[in-house]
Short mmCIF file of C-alpha atoms in Angstrom, two decimals:
data_model
loop_
_atom_site.label_atom_id
_atom_site.label_comp_id
_atom_site.label_asym_id
_atom_site.label_seq_id
_atom_site.Cartn_x
_atom_site.Cartn_y
_atom_site.Cartn_z
CA MET A 235 49.16 -10.93 -11.43
CA PRO A 236 45.93 -8.99 -10.82
CA ARG A 237 43.38 -10.53 -8.53
CA ARG A 238 39.70 -10.79 -9.35
CA VAL A 239 37.34 -8.93 -6.99
CA VAL A 240 33.55 -8.63 -7.03
CA GLN A 241 31.99 -5.41 -5.80
CA VAL A 242 28.26 -5.10 -4.99
CA THR A 243 26.41 -1.83 -4.39
CA THR A 244 22.72 -1.45 -3.61
CA GLY A 245 20.26 1.31 -2.85
CA CYS A 246 17.95 1.60 0.16
CA ARG A 247 14.34 0.53 0.27
CA LEU A 248 11.42 2.70 1.39
CA HIS A 249 8.24 0.78 2.25
CA PHE A 250 5.01 2.72 1.83
CA GLY A 251 2.77 0.24 3.69
CA MET A 252 1.13 -3.20 3.62
CA LEU A 253 -2.27 -4.00 2.17
CA SER A 254 -3.46 -6.79 4.43
CA PHE A 255 -2.64 -9.18 7.26
CA GLY A 256 -4.59 -11.40 9.63
CA GLN A 257 -7.64 -12.08 7.42
CA ARG A 258 -8.37 -15.67 6.44
CA GLY A 259 -8.70 -16.35 2.73
CA VAL A 260 -7.06 -13.05 1.76
CA ARG A 261 -3.55 -12.54 0.44
CA GLU A 262 -1.33 -11.31 3.26
CA PHE A 263 1.08 -8.42 3.28
CA GLY A 264 1.55 -7.04 -0.23
CA GLY A 265 1.98 -3.32 -0.75
CA ALA A 266 4.31 -0.83 -2.36
CA GLY A 267 7.66 0.87 -1.92
CA ALA A 268 10.54 2.37 -3.82
CA MET A 269 14.30 2.13 -4.08
CA ILE A 270 16.37 5.25 -3.46
CA ASP A 271 19.98 6.08 -4.22
CA ALA A 272 20.98 6.82 -0.64
CA ALA A 273 24.02 5.11 0.87
CA GLY A 274 23.05 1.45 0.68
CA VAL A 275 25.06 -1.72 1.05
CA ALA A 276 28.54 -1.75 -0.46
CA LEU A 277 30.70 -4.85 -0.18
CA ARG A 278 33.72 -6.47 -1.82
CA ILE A 279 34.45 -10.17 -2.24
CA SER A 280 38.07 -11.18 -2.79
CA PRO A 281 40.16 -14.37 -2.76
CA SER A 282 40.96 -16.01 0.58
CA THR A 283 42.00 -19.40 1.94
CA GLN A 284 38.88 -19.48 4.12
CA LEU A 285 35.48 -17.87 4.43
CA LYS A 286 35.71 -14.70 6.49
CA THR A 287 33.86 -11.40 6.80
CA SER A 288 34.75 -7.96 8.12
CA GLY A 289 33.15 -4.56 8.58
CA PRO A 290 29.72 -3.53 9.90
CA LEU A 291 27.28 -6.44 10.40
CA ALA A 292 30.11 -8.88 9.58
CA GLU A 293 28.55 -11.66 11.69
CA VAL A 294 25.24 -11.29 9.86
CA ALA A 295 27.04 -11.42 6.51
CA LEU A 296 28.90 -14.55 7.63
CA ARG A 297 25.63 -16.33 8.43
CA HIS A 298 24.28 -15.43 4.99
CA ALA A 299 27.45 -16.68 3.32
CA GLN A 300 27.25 -19.97 5.20
CA SER A 301 23.62 -20.38 4.12
CA ILE A 302 24.57 -19.68 0.50
CA ALA A 303 27.27 -22.34 0.70
CA ASP A 304 24.51 -24.87 1.47
CA ALA A 305 22.32 -23.81 -1.48
CA PRO A 306 21.89 -26.54 -4.13
CA TRP A 307 23.03 -24.21 -6.92
CA PHE A 308 26.29 -23.26 -5.18
CA GLY A 309 28.15 -26.56 -4.93
CA ARG A 310 31.67 -25.51 -3.98
CA THR A 311 33.83 -24.47 -1.03
CA PRO A 312 33.00 -20.83 -0.16
CA ASP A 313 36.57 -19.67 0.48
CA CYS A 314 36.54 -15.88 0.09
CA GLU A 315 36.77 -12.69 2.09
CA ILE A 316 33.66 -10.48 2.26
CA GLN A 317 34.38 -6.90 3.28
CA ILE A 318 31.31 -4.87 4.22
CA MET A 319 32.26 -1.28 3.42
CA SER A 320 28.93 0.34 4.22
CA VAL A 321 25.41 -0.65 5.22
CA PRO A 322 22.32 1.45 5.99
CA PRO A 323 21.38 1.78 9.66
CA PRO A 324 19.65 -1.46 10.72
CA HIS A 325 16.02 -1.40 11.89
CA ALA A 326 15.52 2.09 10.46
CA GLY A 327 12.90 1.32 7.80
CA LEU A 328 15.49 1.30 5.01
CA GLY A 329 15.55 -2.43 4.24
CA SER A 330 19.20 -2.96 5.21
CA GLY A 331 18.70 -6.63 6.14
CA THR A 332 17.33 -7.68 2.77
CA GLN A 333 19.81 -5.59 0.80
CA LEU A 334 22.76 -7.06 2.74
CA ALA A 335 21.50 -10.63 2.39
CA LEU A 336 20.96 -10.37 -1.36
CA ALA A 337 24.22 -8.45 -1.88
CA VAL A 338 26.13 -11.31 -0.26
CA ALA A 339 24.19 -13.91 -2.26
CA ALA A 340 24.52 -12.20 -5.64
CA GLY A 341 28.16 -11.30 -4.99
CA MET A 342 29.14 -14.85 -4.09
CA ALA A 343 27.28 -16.23 -7.11
CA ARG A 344 29.29 -13.92 -9.39
CA PHE A 345 32.59 -14.41 -7.59
CA PHE A 346 32.39 -18.20 -7.87
CA ASP A 347 30.94 -18.14 -11.43
CA CYS A 348 27.86 -20.12 -10.40
CA PRO A 349 25.22 -20.87 -13.03
CA THR A 350 23.26 -17.61 -12.89
CA PRO A 351 20.72 -18.02 -10.06
CA ASP A 352 17.39 -16.23 -10.39
CA LEU A 353 15.87 -14.03 -7.70
CA ILE A 354 13.87 -16.89 -6.16
CA GLN A 355 17.02 -18.98 -5.74
CA LEU A 356 18.87 -16.11 -4.08
CA VAL A 357 15.92 -15.43 -1.77
CA GLN A 358 15.64 -19.09 -0.79
CA ALA A 359 19.35 -19.25 -0.01
CA VAL A 360 19.21 -16.38 2.49
CA GLY A 361 15.69 -16.93 3.86
CA ARG A 362 14.12 -13.58 2.99
CA GLY A 363 10.62 -12.71 1.73
CA ARG A 364 8.60 -14.17 4.60
CA ARG A 365 6.41 -11.08 4.55
CA SER A 366 7.22 -8.10 2.30
CA ALA A 367 8.86 -8.62 -1.09
CA VAL A 368 9.37 -4.93 -1.92
CA GLY A 369 13.07 -5.01 -1.05
CA LEU A 370 13.62 -8.24 -2.98
CA TYR A 371 12.19 -6.88 -6.22
CA GLY A 372 13.79 -3.52 -5.52
CA PHE A 373 17.24 -5.15 -5.35
CA TRP A 374 16.56 -6.98 -8.62
CA HIS A 375 14.87 -4.18 -10.60
CA GLY A 376 15.01 -0.81 -8.83
CA GLY A 377 12.18 1.71 -9.18
CA LEU A 378 8.70 1.79 -7.64
CA ILE A 379 7.66 -1.74 -6.67
CA VAL A 380 4.10 -2.99 -6.18
CA GLU A 381 3.63 -6.57 -4.96
CA ALA A 382 0.45 -8.58 -4.55
CA GLY A 383 0.92 -10.21 -1.17
CA LYS A 384 1.23 -13.95 -0.68
CA ARG A 385 -0.82 -16.98 0.14
CA SER A 386 0.66 -19.39 2.64
CA GLU A 387 1.97 -21.80 0.02
CA GLU A 388 3.78 -19.14 -2.03
CA GLU A 389 7.53 -18.67 -1.61
CA ILE A 390 7.42 -14.92 -2.17
CA SER A 391 4.73 -12.47 -3.19
CA PRO A 392 4.23 -11.98 -6.96
CA LEU A 393 5.44 -8.74 -8.51
CA LEU A 394 2.57 -6.67 -9.95
CA HIS A 395 4.29 -3.52 -11.19
CA ARG A 396 7.77 -2.09 -11.50
CA ILE A 397 7.75 1.56 -12.54
CA ALA A 398 10.67 3.93 -13.13
CA LEU A 399 10.10 7.09 -11.12
CA PRO A 400 10.91 10.49 -12.68
CA GLU A 401 14.63 11.23 -12.37
CA ASP A 402 13.96 14.80 -11.15
CA TRP A 403 11.99 13.68 -8.10
CA ARG A 404 13.73 13.58 -4.74
CA PHE A 405 13.09 11.84 -1.43
CA LEU A 406 13.82 13.74 1.78
CA LEU A 407 14.54 11.22 4.57
CA ILE A 408 14.09 12.24 8.18
CA ARG A 409 15.23 9.84 10.88
CA SER A 410 15.81 9.72 14.60
CA ALA A 411 18.99 7.91 15.66
CA GLU A 412 17.56 7.37 19.14
CA SER A 413 14.97 4.72 18.22
CA GLU A 414 14.65 1.61 16.07
CA GLY A 415 11.85 -0.08 14.19
CA LEU A 416 10.80 -3.63 14.95
CA SER A 417 12.54 -6.60 13.36
CA GLY A 418 13.10 -10.33 13.75
CA GLU A 419 11.25 -12.07 16.57
CA ASN A 420 9.91 -8.79 17.97
CA GLU A 421 8.33 -8.01 14.60
CA ARG A 422 6.86 -11.50 14.32
CA GLN A 423 5.28 -11.16 17.76
CA ALA A 424 3.95 -7.71 16.93
CA PHE A 425 2.17 -9.05 13.86
CA GLY A 426 0.65 -11.75 16.06
CA ARG A 427 -0.80 -9.11 18.38
CA LEU A 428 -2.12 -6.78 15.69
CA PRO A 429 -5.83 -6.94 14.82
CA PRO A 430 -6.60 -8.07 11.25
CA VAL A 431 -6.79 -5.36 8.62
CA PRO A 432 -10.51 -4.84 7.83
CA VAL A 433 -11.33 -5.94 4.30
CA GLU A 434 -12.81 -2.51 3.53
CA VAL A 435 -9.47 -0.88 4.46
CA THR A 436 -7.61 -3.28 2.18
CA ALA A 437 -10.08 -2.46 -0.60
CA ARG A 438 -9.58 1.28 -0.10
CA MET A 439 -5.78 0.94 -0.11
CA CYS A 440 -5.88 -1.22 -3.24
CA GLN A 441 -8.01 1.41 -4.96
CA GLU A 442 -5.63 4.17 -3.87
CA LEU A 443 -2.65 2.22 -5.12
CA LEU A 444 -4.01 0.91 -8.41
CA LEU A 445 -6.19 3.82 -9.50
CA GLU A 446 -4.23 6.77 -8.12
CA MET A 447 -0.60 6.16 -7.15
CA ILE A 448 0.46 3.83 -9.99
CA PRO A 449 -1.06 5.92 -12.82
CA ALA A 450 0.47 9.06 -11.29
CA ALA A 451 3.89 7.41 -11.19
CA ILE A 452 3.59 6.26 -14.80
CA GLU A 453 2.52 9.72 -15.94
CA GLY A 454 5.04 11.55 -13.76
CA ASP A 455 2.22 13.46 -12.07
CA TYR A 456 3.99 14.67 -8.92
CA SER A 457 0.94 16.27 -7.30
CA ALA A 458 -1.35 13.25 -7.75
CA PHE A 459 1.37 10.84 -6.64
CA SER A 460 2.08 12.88 -3.50
CA SER A 461 -1.56 13.05 -2.46
CA ALA A 462 -2.08 9.32 -3.05
CA LEU A 463 1.08 8.46 -1.11
CA PHE A 464 -0.06 10.40 1.94
CA ARG A 465 -3.54 8.83 1.97
CA PHE A 466 -2.10 5.35 1.43
CA GLY A 467 0.47 5.85 4.20
CA GLU A 468 -2.12 7.08 6.69
CA ASP A 469 -4.32 4.03 6.08
CA ALA A 470 -1.29 1.75 6.38
CA GLY A 471 -0.19 3.44 9.61
CA ARG A 472 -3.60 3.02 11.23
CA CYS A 473 -3.31 -0.73 10.69
CA PHE A 474 -0.18 -0.71 12.89
CA ALA A 475 -1.40 1.82 15.44
CA ALA A 476 -2.10 -0.80 18.12
CA GLN A 477 1.62 -1.66 18.24
CA GLN A 478 3.33 1.63 17.39
CA GLY A 479 1.05 3.93 19.37
CA GLY A 480 -0.53 5.82 16.48
CA VAL A 481 -0.40 6.35 12.73
CA TYR A 482 3.33 7.08 13.06
CA GLY A 483 5.91 5.32 15.20
CA SER A 484 6.78 8.07 17.69
CA ALA A 485 6.03 11.63 18.75
CA GLN A 486 9.15 12.78 16.87
CA MET A 487 7.99 11.17 13.65
CA THR A 488 4.50 12.64 14.07
CA TRP A 489 6.09 16.06 14.59
CA ALA A 490 8.20 15.64 11.45
CA VAL A 491 5.15 14.70 9.34
CA ASP A 492 3.14 17.62 10.69
CA GLU A 493 6.01 20.04 10.11
CA LEU A 494 6.50 18.92 6.53
CA ARG A 495 2.79 19.20 5.83
CA LYS A 496 2.81 22.74 7.25
CA LEU A 497 5.58 23.54 4.75
CA GLY A 498 3.23 22.52 1.95
CA VAL A 499 4.69 19.07 1.27
CA ALA A 500 1.80 16.78 0.38
CA GLY A 501 3.61 13.47 -0.09
CA VAL A 502 4.81 12.38 3.36
CA ALA A 503 4.81 8.86 4.81
CA GLN A 504 6.57 6.52 7.23
CA SER A 505 8.79 3.75 5.90
CA SER A 506 7.92 0.37 7.42
CA TRP A 507 8.06 0.55 11.26
CA GLY A 508 10.25 3.67 11.09
CA PRO A 509 12.00 5.52 12.62
CA THR A 510 12.35 7.03 9.12
CA VAL A 511 9.70 9.26 7.59
CA PHE A 512 10.14 10.60 4.09
CA ALA A 513 8.78 13.28 1.80
CA VAL A 514 8.61 13.32 -1.99
CA LEU A 515 9.74 16.58 -3.62
CA PRO A 516 9.52 17.53 -7.32
CA ASN A 517 13.23 18.37 -7.77
CA GLN A 518 16.59 18.94 -6.05
CA ARG A 519 16.03 22.64 -5.42
CA ALA A 520 12.69 22.06 -3.71
CA ALA A 521 14.22 19.30 -1.60
CA GLU A 522 17.10 21.55 -0.52
CA GLU A 523 14.73 24.37 0.43
CA ILE A 524 12.61 22.07 2.58
CA GLN A 525 15.71 20.50 4.09
CA ALA A 526 17.12 23.91 5.06
CA HIS A 527 13.81 25.09 6.51
CA PHE A 528 13.38 21.81 8.35
CA ASP A 529 16.91 21.86 9.81
CA GLN A 530 16.23 25.26 11.36
CA SER A 531 13.00 24.21 13.07
CA GLN A 532 13.96 20.90 14.64
CA PRO A 533 12.98 20.08 18.20
CA ARG A 534 15.52 19.68 20.99
CA ARG A 535 16.52 16.17 19.90
CA PRO A 536 18.09 16.44 16.43
CA LEU A 537 16.94 14.35 13.50
CA SER A 538 19.04 13.44 10.48
CA CYS A 539 17.73 14.89 7.23
CA ILE A 540 19.15 13.72 3.87
CA ILE A 541 18.14 13.97 0.21
CA ALA A 542 18.11 10.94 -2.10
CA ARG A 543 17.34 10.33 -5.76
CA PRO A 544 15.03 7.57 -6.97
CA ARG A 545 17.04 4.48 -7.86
CA ASN A 546 15.57 3.07 -11.05
CA GLU A 547 18.30 0.52 -11.70
CA PRO A 548 19.02 -2.80 -9.97
CA ALA A 549 21.84 -3.44 -7.56
CA ARG A 550 25.24 -3.43 -9.27
CA VAL A 551 27.43 -6.51 -9.24
CA ASP A 552 30.79 -5.63 -10.85
CA VAL A 553 33.87 -7.73 -11.50
CA ILE A 554 37.12 -5.77 -11.26
CA LEU A 555 40.79 -6.68 -11.53
CA GLU A 556 43.23 -5.22 -9.00
#
């Protein structure tokens, strides 16, 4: 008799930058980002006599599964085996924590035939969305995500825009394996030490986002989108400079941005705290040319350099019989 298995696959999240934090009476966080079709989370949920997890970040997945079992919409014994087959590098600016948490939540909901929970219910069950909501909406919708930021009483930030990016565009991801971005308690403390974002900077970033980047994405205007992305990312990076030592998170990342700009790539930015920077290219051929040129001019410490498509679809949750 075939057994029923649920398989979940996600993309990775790039975060372009936050609009605001630290100012009283102003929405906090907010910002924009995009989902890409790089190797994201892939997991399988199958029958078992007890709840167990295996694979990379298995202990993290187990904690999420135990939290889901306590959710009011779940209401059953969570006996299943969750196999984590792949997960993006943690603390690399790729949103692996959120994608893993929601993959476990959505997969368990499907495996146990729960009344279909909405995104808010899944987020509440795994405790995500305390600051950025880009990865949450990216999991649910795919595409370019723009979120408003949240007031203290709001569960998660409202979604402003979800835009499908042109299928021909490519993202070139450049990452150092020798460093990690901030997360967890270290990230919380870093936000506590950062100076508030000046209201005029928030206003300028909002203008860049709403009047330049979003229209360019809708119209498929690669040149305008690239220029707006770079300006937005530089403003966002300056807001974090007191904790990361500059606009970008390390000397390697600054070198990578400068090198890409020398090659004529206008749209370059850092994702979240890094250590990933990324460039937007108009098509696969252009991305491969820049990748090849970049690989030949790396500094002594090598950086990984991969090409990814935009991911304009939500995470997949498939039921299969084996």
